[in-house]
Amino acid sequence: MTLLSRGLIAASAIALSAAATPVMAKTFIYCSEASPEGFDPAPYTAGSTFDASAHPVYNRLTEFKKGTTEVEPGLAERWEVSEDGTVYTFKLRPGVKWHSNDKFTPTRDMNADDVVFSFERQADANHPWNQYIPGLSYEYYNSMDMPKLVKSVEKVDDLTVKVTLNQPEAPFLANVAMPFMSILSKEYADALEAAGTKEDLNNAPIGTGPFKFVAYQKDAVIRFQKNPDYWGTAPLIDDLVFAITPDAAVRLQKLKAGECHLMPYPAPADIEAIKADPNLKLDEQAGLNVGYLAYNTTVAPFDNPKVRKALNMAINKQAIVDAVFQGAAEPAKNPIPPTMWSYNDAIQDDPYDPEAAKAALAEAGVENLQMEIWAMPVQRPYMPNARRTAELMQEDLSKAGVQASIVSYEWGEYLSKSMDPGRAGAVILGWTGDNGDPDNFLSVLLSCASATEGGANRAFWCNEEFSNLLQQAKVTSDPAERTKLYEQAQVIFKEQAPWFTIAHSTQYVPMRQNVTGFVMSPLGDYTFETVDITE
């Protein structure tokens, strides 16, 4: 048994013992669903990564108010915007302390140098901290077209940063509140570079957030401690432990046994049993998400929208929602959820019609089609069981004369390989909104900018008319006009069918009865600075 394992057991005993007293350290144990890809939030996209890095360890210039998509001050205590909407002057919060560890003790507070560093390392492919680990891809920064948007980031003085844009950007303040724009310490990066250990930026994070990183045992446990110097409201717990538990049934067993306090993503079949357990309670809300199957639209015959539409008609969407989500979702017809403004409810979904699908494939000159369906290995808020979903798709497609094989990889490899433009087959993935703006779905996942290498457009679909509408919406401040543009974009999406849209799921969070203060996020985040454990 490792010291870390013994520490986890000890933490469990302290946190869940009925004999605990107010003077004892409070340890909160979260049964997380997956290992983080790393602890540097900028190169990654998985929510499990952000839950273990961006949210406990770091802060951003702006933040989202708890339980909402409303932007509030973060490391910037205020800001000014020029009349033309292209210059943002951020006034930084004074006295913000950086964490320390055994190898690094900061000599100064957070300042403008750190903000400039955090932008520039993502923007410049030749920056010494862009590829400090070979192969890093700044998927969010690229997919949101930040390289074209941001003209310059300048230090005015230690507590003032001026960001100049090439054009107005309606969701800009929400964009910089997202995890990929977490502010990292330039001083720490300089120290790592001098020591020849640059990879520790991703392994041993130093931030300004509510919790300090302590240790990580790969695929097992992550430990954090309360940050005593936190600039915001101090956390109510002393120690935070992520017990990495990929299987939903095992997570629930641990929760029931008192081995963790809270878990994400219960299996839909377990919801009623959770509600009936007197030791547990269940929070729920409509998820700001979508699950989808993305075709590689650059590879024949999936480059033909008629083929994609035919395949969509071959798949019984309602059967997937019933069998996989078990009532905890609604079928998706659009790439944004119905809880999001500008959702186009007038769109008609593709009907389930295997005979019509077979005829449409024949009309497109496609016979004896063989394809791959990629099924992700982990449970996500938008997809409780990708393997079962793929099996149902496989069965449906066979009725239309299509032979589908199912492929999967380890989660990190799955995400990486699915970004390869030469990828065969269609990939099951999904998205939970990061900032409450339609642009965060449509531009990030479907624009021409995000179809390039390093982007999040897994369909590699580039439709100029669609992308032009998104661009117009970005530079328009009038919400009504933006709504019209996004509604038009959804019409084009449905006609071109780069995805088979699957479902918008309900978000459930089971926890022990003695947990208080947890706030569900519409963005799907799991954050713990407000949680407490009662006697």
Coordinates of C-alpha atoms in Angstrom, one line a residue:
M1 CA 0.0 0.0 0.0
T2 CA 1.4 3.4 -0.9
L3 CA 1.5 6.4 1.4
L4 CA -1.1 8.1 -0.8
S5 CA -3.4 5.1 -0.5
R6 CA -3.1 5.1 3.3
G7 CA -3.7 8.8 3.1
L8 CA -7.0 8.3 1.3
I9 CA -8.1 5.7 3.8
A10 CA -7.2 8.0 6.6
A11 CA -9.0 10.8 4.9
S12 CA -12.1 8.7 4.5
A13 CA -12.1 7.8 8.1
I14 CA -11.7 11.4 9.2
A15 CA -14.4 12.7 6.8
L16 CA -17.0 10.1 7.4
S17 CA -16.5 9.2 11.1
A18 CA -19.5 10.0 13.3
A19 CA -17.0 10.8 16.0
A20 CA -15.5 13.8 14.0
T21 CA -15.5 17.0 16.0
P22 CA -15.4 20.6 14.8
V23 CA -11.7 21.0 15.6
M24 CA -10.7 18.1 13.4
A25 CA -9.8 18.7 9.7
K26 CA -12.7 18.2 7.4
T27 CA -11.9 16.0 4.3
F28 CA -14.4 15.9 1.5
I29 CA -14.2 12.9 -0.9
Y30 CA -15.4 13.2 -4.4
C31 CA -15.8 10.0 -6.4
S32 CA -14.8 11.4 -9.8
E33 CA -15.5 9.6 -13.0
A34 CA -12.2 9.9 -14.9
S35 CA -8.6 10.8 -14.6
P36 CA -7.5 14.3 -15.8
E37 CA -5.6 14.6 -19.0
G38 CA -3.2 16.9 -17.1
F39 CA -3.3 19.8 -14.7
D40 CA -2.7 22.6 -17.2
P41 CA -6.3 23.6 -18.3
A42 CA -5.3 25.3 -21.6
P43 CA -4.5 22.3 -23.9
Y44 CA -7.5 20.1 -22.9
T45 CA -11.3 20.0 -23.2
A46 CA -12.6 17.3 -20.9
G47 CA -14.8 18.3 -18.0
S48 CA -13.1 15.8 -15.8
T49 CA -9.8 17.6 -16.4
F50 CA -11.3 21.0 -15.6
D51 CA -12.8 19.7 -12.4
A52 CA -9.4 18.6 -11.3
S53 CA -7.4 21.6 -12.5
A54 CA -9.1 24.8 -13.6
H55 CA -11.8 24.9 -10.8
P56 CA -9.9 23.9 -7.6
V57 CA -6.4 25.3 -8.5
Y58 CA -6.8 28.3 -10.8
N59 CA -8.8 31.4 -11.4
R60 CA -9.6 33.5 -14.4
L61 CA -10.0 37.3 -15.2
T62 CA -13.7 36.8 -15.0
E63 CA -15.7 34.0 -13.4
F64 CA -19.2 32.6 -13.6
K65 CA -21.4 33.4 -10.6
K66 CA -22.2 30.1 -8.7
G67 CA -25.1 28.2 -10.3
T68 CA -25.4 30.6 -13.3
T69 CA -23.9 31.7 -16.5
E70 CA -23.7 35.3 -15.3
V71 CA -20.2 36.8 -15.5
E72 CA -18.7 38.4 -12.4
P73 CA -15.3 39.7 -11.5
G74 CA -12.5 37.2 -10.9
L75 CA -8.8 38.1 -10.9
A76 CA -9.9 41.3 -12.6
E77 CA -11.9 43.2 -10.1
R78 CA -13.3 45.5 -12.8
W79 CA -12.9 46.3 -16.5
E80 CA -13.6 49.0 -19.1
V81 CA -14.7 48.4 -22.7
S82 CA -14.1 50.9 -25.5
E83 CA -17.1 52.3 -27.3
D84 CA -16.4 50.3 -30.4
G85 CA -16.2 47.1 -28.3
T86 CA -12.6 46.2 -29.3
V87 CA -10.5 47.3 -26.3
Y88 CA -10.9 45.7 -22.9
T89 CA -8.9 47.2 -20.0
F90 CA -8.8 44.9 -17.0
K91 CA -7.9 46.2 -13.6
L92 CA -6.4 43.3 -11.7
R93 CA -7.2 42.4 -8.1
P94 CA -4.3 43.5 -5.8
G95 CA -2.7 41.1 -3.3
V96 CA -3.6 37.8 -4.9
K97 CA -1.2 35.1 -3.7
W98 CA 0.2 32.2 -5.7
H99 CA 0.3 28.7 -4.2
S100 CA 3.7 27.2 -3.3
N101 CA 5.1 23.7 -3.2
D102 CA 8.3 21.9 -2.1
K103 CA 10.2 23.2 -5.1
F104 CA 8.7 26.7 -5.6
T105 CA 7.9 29.6 -3.4
P106 CA 6.6 32.7 -5.2
T107 CA 8.3 36.1 -4.6
R108 CA 5.5 38.2 -5.8
D109 CA 1.7 38.4 -6.1
M110 CA -0.3 37.7 -9.3
N111 CA 0.2 40.6 -11.8
A112 CA -0.1 41.6 -15.4
D113 CA 2.9 39.5 -16.5
D114 CA 1.0 36.4 -15.6
V115 CA -2.1 37.4 -17.7
V116 CA 0.1 38.3 -20.7
F117 CA 1.9 34.9 -20.4
S118 CA -1.4 33.0 -20.1
F119 CA -2.7 34.5 -23.4
E120 CA 0.6 34.5 -25.4
R121 CA 1.6 30.9 -24.8
Q122 CA -1.6 29.7 -26.4
A123 CA -1.6 32.3 -29.2
D124 CA 1.9 31.9 -30.5
A125 CA 3.0 28.4 -31.8
N126 CA 6.6 29.5 -31.4
H127 CA 6.2 30.6 -27.8
P128 CA 8.6 28.5 -25.6
W129 CA 5.6 27.4 -23.5
N130 CA 3.3 26.5 -26.4
Q131 CA 4.8 23.0 -27.0
Y132 CA 6.5 22.5 -23.7
I133 CA 5.1 19.0 -24.0
P134 CA 5.3 17.9 -27.7
G135 CA 2.0 17.5 -29.4
L136 CA -0.1 19.8 -27.1
S137 CA -3.1 21.2 -28.9
Y138 CA -4.8 24.4 -27.7
E139 CA -8.2 23.2 -28.9
Y140 CA -10.4 25.8 -27.2
Y141 CA -8.2 28.7 -28.1
N142 CA -8.1 27.7 -31.7
S143 CA -11.8 26.5 -32.0
M144 CA -13.0 29.9 -30.6
D145 CA -10.9 31.6 -33.3
M146 CA -9.0 33.5 -30.6
P147 CA -5.8 33.7 -32.8
K148 CA -7.7 35.9 -35.3
L149 CA -9.8 37.7 -32.6
V150 CA -7.0 38.9 -30.2
K151 CA -4.8 41.5 -31.8
S152 CA -2.7 42.2 -28.7
V153 CA -2.4 41.7 -24.9
E154 CA -0.4 44.4 -23.3
K155 CA 0.8 45.1 -19.7
V156 CA -0.1 48.7 -18.9
D157 CA 1.2 48.4 -15.3
D158 CA 1.5 45.6 -12.8
L159 CA -2.3 45.7 -12.1
T160 CA -3.6 46.7 -15.6
V161 CA -3.9 44.7 -18.8
K162 CA -5.2 45.9 -22.1
V163 CA -6.6 43.4 -24.5
T164 CA -7.2 44.7 -28.0
L165 CA -9.5 42.7 -30.4
N166 CA -9.5 42.9 -34.2
Q167 CA -13.3 43.2 -34.1
P168 CA -16.1 43.3 -31.5
E169 CA -16.9 39.9 -29.8
A170 CA -20.2 39.8 -27.9
P171 CA -19.3 36.8 -25.7
F172 CA -15.7 37.9 -25.0
L173 CA -16.1 38.4 -21.2
A174 CA -17.8 35.0 -20.9
N175 CA -15.1 33.4 -23.1
V176 CA -12.3 34.5 -20.7
A177 CA -14.2 33.1 -17.8
M178 CA -13.8 29.6 -19.3
P179 CA -11.3 27.1 -18.0
F180 CA -8.9 27.3 -20.9
M181 CA -8.3 31.0 -20.0
S182 CA -7.1 30.1 -16.4
I183 CA -4.2 32.4 -15.4
L184 CA -0.9 30.7 -14.7
S185 CA 2.2 32.0 -13.0
K186 CA 4.9 33.3 -15.3
E187 CA 7.3 33.2 -12.4
Y188 CA 6.6 29.5 -11.8
A189 CA 7.1 28.8 -15.5
D190 CA 10.4 30.7 -15.5
A191 CA 11.6 28.6 -12.5
L192 CA 10.6 25.4 -14.2
E193 CA 12.4 26.3 -17.3
A194 CA 15.6 27.2 -15.4
A195 CA 15.4 23.8 -13.6
G196 CA 14.8 21.9 -16.8
T197 CA 11.4 20.5 -15.6
K198 CA 9.0 22.4 -17.8
E199 CA 6.6 19.3 -17.8
D200 CA 5.8 20.1 -14.1
L201 CA 3.6 22.9 -15.3
N202 CA 1.2 20.1 -16.3
N203 CA 2.1 17.7 -13.4
A204 CA 2.4 20.0 -10.3
P205 CA 0.2 23.0 -10.8
I206 CA 0.6 26.3 -9.0
G207 CA -2.4 28.6 -9.1
T208 CA -4.4 31.2 -7.1
G209 CA -7.5 29.1 -6.6
P210 CA -9.4 27.9 -3.4
F211 CA -7.4 24.6 -3.2
K212 CA -3.7 23.8 -3.5
F213 CA -2.6 20.7 -5.4
V214 CA -0.9 18.2 -3.1
A215 CA -0.4 14.9 -5.1
Y216 CA -1.7 12.7 -7.8
Q217 CA -1.6 9.0 -8.1
K218 CA -2.4 8.2 -11.7
D219 CA -5.9 6.7 -12.3
A220 CA -6.4 6.5 -8.5
V221 CA -6.5 9.6 -6.4
I222 CA -5.9 13.4 -6.4
R223 CA -5.3 15.3 -3.2
F224 CA -5.8 19.0 -2.6
Q225 CA -5.6 21.2 0.5
K226 CA -7.5 24.4 1.4
N227 CA -5.6 27.5 0.3
P228 CA -5.2 29.6 3.4
D229 CA -4.3 32.7 1.4
Y230 CA -7.2 32.5 -1.0
W231 CA -8.4 35.9 -2.1
G232 CA -12.0 34.9 -2.3
T233 CA -14.3 33.3 0.3
A234 CA -12.3 30.6 2.1
P235 CA -13.4 27.0 1.5
L236 CA -15.3 25.3 4.3
I237 CA -13.4 22.0 4.1
D238 CA -9.8 21.5 4.8
D239 CA -8.9 18.7 2.4
L240 CA -10.4 17.7 -0.9
V241 CA -9.8 14.2 -2.3
F242 CA -10.8 13.0 -5.8
A243 CA -11.2 9.2 -5.7
I244 CA -11.1 8.3 -9.4
T245 CA -13.8 5.7 -10.0
P246 CA -14.8 5.3 -13.7
D247 CA -17.6 2.8 -13.2
A248 CA -20.9 4.4 -12.2
A249 CA -22.0 1.3 -10.3
V250 CA -18.8 1.3 -8.2
R251 CA -19.2 5.0 -7.6
L252 CA -22.7 4.5 -6.2
Q253 CA -21.5 1.6 -4.0
K254 CA -18.8 3.9 -2.5
L255 CA -21.4 6.6 -2.0
K256 CA -23.8 4.2 -0.3
A257 CA -21.0 2.8 1.9
G258 CA -19.9 6.3 3.0
E259 CA -16.6 6.0 1.2
C260 CA -17.2 9.3 -0.7
H261 CA -19.5 12.2 -0.1
L262 CA -20.6 13.0 -3.7
M263 CA -20.5 11.5 -7.2
P264 CA -21.2 12.6 -10.7
Y265 CA -23.1 10.9 -13.5
P266 CA -25.1 8.1 -11.9
A267 CA -26.5 5.4 -14.2
P268 CA -30.1 6.3 -15.3
A269 CA -31.3 2.9 -14.0
D270 CA -30.1 3.8 -10.5
I271 CA -32.0 7.1 -10.1
E272 CA -35.0 5.7 -8.4
A273 CA -33.0 3.7 -5.9
I274 CA -30.9 6.8 -5.0
K275 CA -34.1 8.7 -4.4
A276 CA -35.3 6.0 -2.1
D277 CA -32.1 5.7 0.0
P278 CA -32.6 7.7 3.3
N279 CA -28.8 8.3 3.5
L280 CA -28.6 10.0 0.2
K281 CA -30.1 13.0 -1.6
L282 CA -30.3 13.9 -5.2
D283 CA -30.0 17.3 -7.0
E284 CA -31.2 17.5 -10.6
Q285 CA -31.6 20.0 -13.4
A286 CA -31.8 20.1 -17.2
G287 CA -28.4 19.8 -18.7
L288 CA -26.9 22.4 -21.0
N289 CA -25.6 19.7 -23.2
V290 CA -25.8 17.6 -26.4
G291 CA -24.7 14.2 -27.3
Y292 CA -23.9 13.5 -30.9
L293 CA -22.4 11.2 -33.5
A294 CA -20.0 13.2 -35.7
Y295 CA -19.3 11.9 -39.2
N296 CA -15.9 12.7 -40.8
T297 CA -17.3 14.9 -43.6
T298 CA -14.0 15.0 -45.4
V299 CA -13.9 11.3 -46.2
A300 CA -16.1 9.6 -48.8
P301 CA -19.0 8.8 -48.7
F302 CA -19.5 10.9 -45.6
D303 CA -18.6 14.0 -47.6
N304 CA -22.0 13.8 -49.2
P305 CA -24.8 15.3 -47.1
K306 CA -27.3 13.0 -48.7
V307 CA -25.5 10.0 -47.3
R308 CA -25.3 11.6 -43.9
K309 CA -29.0 12.4 -43.9
A310 CA -29.7 8.8 -45.0
L311 CA -27.7 7.4 -42.1
N312 CA -29.5 9.7 -39.7
M313 CA -32.8 8.2 -40.9
A314 CA -31.5 4.7 -40.3
I315 CA -31.0 5.2 -36.6
N316 CA -33.9 5.0 -34.1
K317 CA -33.1 8.0 -31.8
Q318 CA -36.1 7.4 -29.5
A319 CA -35.0 3.8 -28.9
I320 CA -31.6 5.1 -27.8
V321 CA -33.1 7.7 -25.5
D322 CA -35.4 5.0 -23.9
A323 CA -32.8 2.3 -23.6
V324 CA -29.6 4.3 -22.7
F325 CA -30.9 7.4 -21.0
Q326 CA -34.0 5.7 -19.5
G327 CA -36.1 8.8 -19.4
A328 CA -33.4 11.1 -18.2
A329 CA -33.0 12.9 -21.5
E330 CA -35.0 14.3 -24.5
P331 CA -34.2 13.5 -28.1
A332 CA -31.9 16.2 -29.8
K333 CA -32.7 17.7 -33.1
N334 CA -30.4 20.7 -32.9
P335 CA -26.8 21.1 -31.9
I336 CA -27.8 23.4 -29.0
P337 CA -30.1 22.4 -26.1
P338 CA -33.7 23.7 -25.8
T339 CA -32.8 25.5 -22.6
M340 CA -30.4 27.8 -24.5
W341 CA -31.6 31.1 -26.0
S342 CA -31.9 31.1 -29.8
Y343 CA -32.9 27.4 -29.9
N344 CA -34.8 26.9 -33.2
D345 CA -37.8 24.8 -32.3
A346 CA -39.2 25.1 -35.8
I347 CA -36.6 22.6 -37.0
Q348 CA -38.0 19.2 -38.0
D349 CA -35.9 16.2 -37.0
D350 CA -35.0 13.5 -39.5
P351 CA -37.6 10.7 -39.3
Y352 CA -36.6 7.2 -38.4
D353 CA -37.3 5.3 -41.6
P354 CA -34.9 2.5 -42.4
E355 CA -36.5 1.7 -45.8
A356 CA -36.2 5.4 -46.9
A357 CA -32.6 5.4 -45.6
K358 CA -31.8 2.3 -47.7
A359 CA -33.3 3.9 -50.8
A360 CA -31.5 7.2 -50.2
L361 CA -28.2 5.4 -49.9
A362 CA -28.8 3.6 -53.1
E363 CA -29.8 6.8 -54.9
A364 CA -26.5 8.3 -53.7
G365 CA -24.6 5.4 -55.2
V366 CA -23.6 3.8 -51.9
E367 CA -23.9 0.1 -51.5
N368 CA -22.5 -2.4 -49.0
L369 CA -21.2 0.5 -46.9
Q370 CA -18.9 -0.4 -44.0
M371 CA -18.1 2.1 -41.3
E372 CA -16.7 2.5 -37.9
I373 CA -18.6 3.9 -34.9
W374 CA -16.3 5.1 -32.1
A375 CA -17.7 4.6 -28.6
M376 CA -16.1 6.5 -25.8
P377 CA -15.0 4.4 -22.8
V378 CA -16.2 6.7 -20.0
Q379 CA -19.5 8.1 -18.9
R380 CA -20.2 11.7 -19.5
P381 CA -23.1 14.0 -18.6
Y382 CA -24.3 13.9 -22.2
M383 CA -23.8 10.1 -22.7
P384 CA -24.3 7.5 -19.9
N385 CA -23.3 4.5 -22.0
A386 CA -21.6 5.1 -25.4
R387 CA -21.0 1.4 -26.0
R388 CA -24.6 0.5 -25.6
T389 CA -25.5 3.5 -27.9
A390 CA -23.1 2.2 -30.5
E391 CA -24.5 -1.3 -30.3
L392 CA -28.1 0.1 -30.9
M393 CA -26.8 2.2 -33.9
Q394 CA -25.0 -0.8 -35.3
E395 CA -28.2 -2.9 -35.2
D396 CA -30.3 -0.1 -36.8
L397 CA -27.8 0.6 -39.5
S398 CA -27.7 -3.1 -40.5
K399 CA -31.4 -2.8 -41.4
A400 CA -30.4 -0.2 -44.0
G401 CA -27.6 -2.4 -45.4
V402 CA -24.8 -0.7 -43.5
Q403 CA -22.2 -2.8 -41.7
A404 CA -20.8 -0.9 -38.7
S405 CA -18.0 -2.0 -36.4
I406 CA -17.4 -0.5 -33.0
V407 CA -14.1 1.0 -32.0
S408 CA -12.9 2.4 -28.6
Y409 CA -9.7 3.6 -27.0
E410 CA -8.6 4.8 -23.5
W411 CA -10.3 8.2 -22.9
G412 CA -7.2 10.5 -23.4
E413 CA -6.3 8.6 -26.6
Y414 CA -9.9 8.6 -27.8
L415 CA -10.0 12.4 -27.6
S416 CA -6.7 12.8 -29.3
K417 CA -7.3 10.3 -32.1
S418 CA -10.8 11.7 -32.8
M419 CA -9.2 15.0 -33.7
D420 CA -7.2 13.4 -36.6
P421 CA -8.6 14.7 -39.9
G422 CA -7.8 11.3 -41.5
R423 CA -9.9 9.5 -38.9
A424 CA -12.1 6.7 -40.2
G425 CA -15.7 6.4 -39.1
A426 CA -18.1 8.4 -37.0
V427 CA -17.3 9.3 -33.4
I428 CA -19.7 9.5 -30.4
L429 CA -19.0 12.6 -28.3
G430 CA -20.9 15.5 -26.8
W431 CA -20.6 18.9 -25.2
T432 CA -21.7 20.7 -22.1
G433 CA -21.9 24.4 -22.5
D434 CA -19.0 26.5 -21.0
N435 CA -20.5 29.9 -20.9
G436 CA -24.2 29.9 -21.7
D437 CA -23.7 31.4 -25.2
P438 CA -24.8 29.6 -28.4
D439 CA -21.5 30.5 -29.9
N440 CA -19.8 28.2 -27.4
F441 CA -21.6 25.3 -29.1
L442 CA -21.9 26.4 -32.7
S443 CA -18.5 28.0 -33.3
V444 CA -16.4 25.7 -31.1
L445 CA -17.9 22.5 -32.4
L446 CA -19.0 23.3 -36.0
S447 CA -17.3 26.4 -37.5
C448 CA -14.7 26.4 -40.3
A449 CA -12.2 27.8 -37.8
S450 CA -12.7 24.8 -35.5
A451 CA -12.4 22.3 -38.4
T452 CA -8.7 23.0 -38.7
E453 CA -6.0 21.0 -36.9
G454 CA -6.2 21.5 -33.2
G455 CA -9.9 22.5 -33.3
A456 CA -12.9 20.8 -31.6
N457 CA -14.9 20.2 -34.9
R458 CA -14.8 16.4 -34.9
A459 CA -16.9 16.3 -38.1
F460 CA -14.2 18.5 -39.9
W461 CA -17.2 20.2 -41.4
C462 CA -16.7 23.6 -43.0
N463 CA -19.7 25.4 -44.4
E464 CA -18.9 29.0 -45.3
E465 CA -22.6 30.2 -45.1
F466 CA -23.0 28.6 -41.7
S467 CA -19.7 30.1 -40.4
N468 CA -20.5 33.5 -41.8
L469 CA -23.7 33.6 -39.9
L470 CA -21.8 32.8 -36.7
Q471 CA -19.3 35.5 -37.4
Q472 CA -22.1 38.0 -37.9
A473 CA -23.6 37.0 -34.6
K474 CA -20.3 37.4 -32.8
V475 CA -19.9 41.0 -33.7
T476 CA -23.6 41.9 -33.1
S477 CA -24.6 43.2 -29.7
D478 CA -28.3 43.1 -30.2
P479 CA -29.6 39.8 -28.7
A480 CA -32.7 39.7 -31.0
E481 CA -30.5 40.0 -34.1
R482 CA -28.1 37.4 -32.8
T483 CA -31.0 35.0 -32.2
K484 CA -32.1 35.3 -35.8
L485 CA -28.6 34.5 -37.1
Y486 CA -28.3 31.5 -34.8
E487 CA -31.7 30.2 -35.9
Q488 CA -30.6 30.4 -39.5
A489 CA -27.4 28.6 -38.7
Q490 CA -29.4 25.7 -37.2
V491 CA -31.4 25.4 -40.4
I492 CA -28.2 24.9 -42.4
F493 CA -26.8 22.4 -39.8
K494 CA -29.9 20.3 -40.2
E495 CA -29.8 20.4 -44.0
Q496 CA -26.2 19.4 -44.1
A497 CA -26.2 16.9 -41.2
P498 CA -22.6 16.8 -40.1
W499 CA -23.9 15.0 -37.0
F500 CA -26.5 12.6 -35.9
T501 CA -27.8 14.5 -32.9
I502 CA -28.7 12.1 -30.1
A503 CA -30.0 13.6 -26.8
H504 CA -30.0 16.4 -24.2
S505 CA -29.6 14.7 -20.9
T506 CA -30.8 15.6 -17.4
Q507 CA -28.0 16.3 -14.9
Y508 CA -28.2 14.4 -11.6
V509 CA -25.9 14.7 -8.6
P510 CA -26.2 12.2 -5.8
M511 CA -24.6 13.0 -2.4
R512 CA -24.7 12.0 1.2
Q513 CA -27.4 13.6 3.4
N514 CA -24.8 15.4 5.5
V515 CA -23.4 17.3 2.5
T516 CA -24.4 21.0 2.4
G517 CA -23.5 23.9 0.1
F518 CA -23.0 22.1 -3.2
V519 CA -24.3 24.2 -6.1
M520 CA -25.1 22.6 -9.4
S521 CA -23.6 24.4 -12.3
P522 CA -25.6 24.8 -15.6
L523 CA -22.1 24.3 -17.2
G524 CA -21.6 20.9 -15.7
D525 CA -18.8 21.9 -13.4
Y526 CA -18.0 20.2 -10.1
T527 CA -16.6 22.7 -7.6
F528 CA -16.2 22.4 -3.9
E529 CA -15.2 25.6 -2.3
T530 CA -18.8 26.1 -0.9
V531 CA -19.4 22.5 0.3
D532 CA -19.5 21.5 4.0
I533 CA -20.1 18.4 5.9
T534 CA -22.5 18.5 8.9
E535 CA -22.5 16.2 11.9

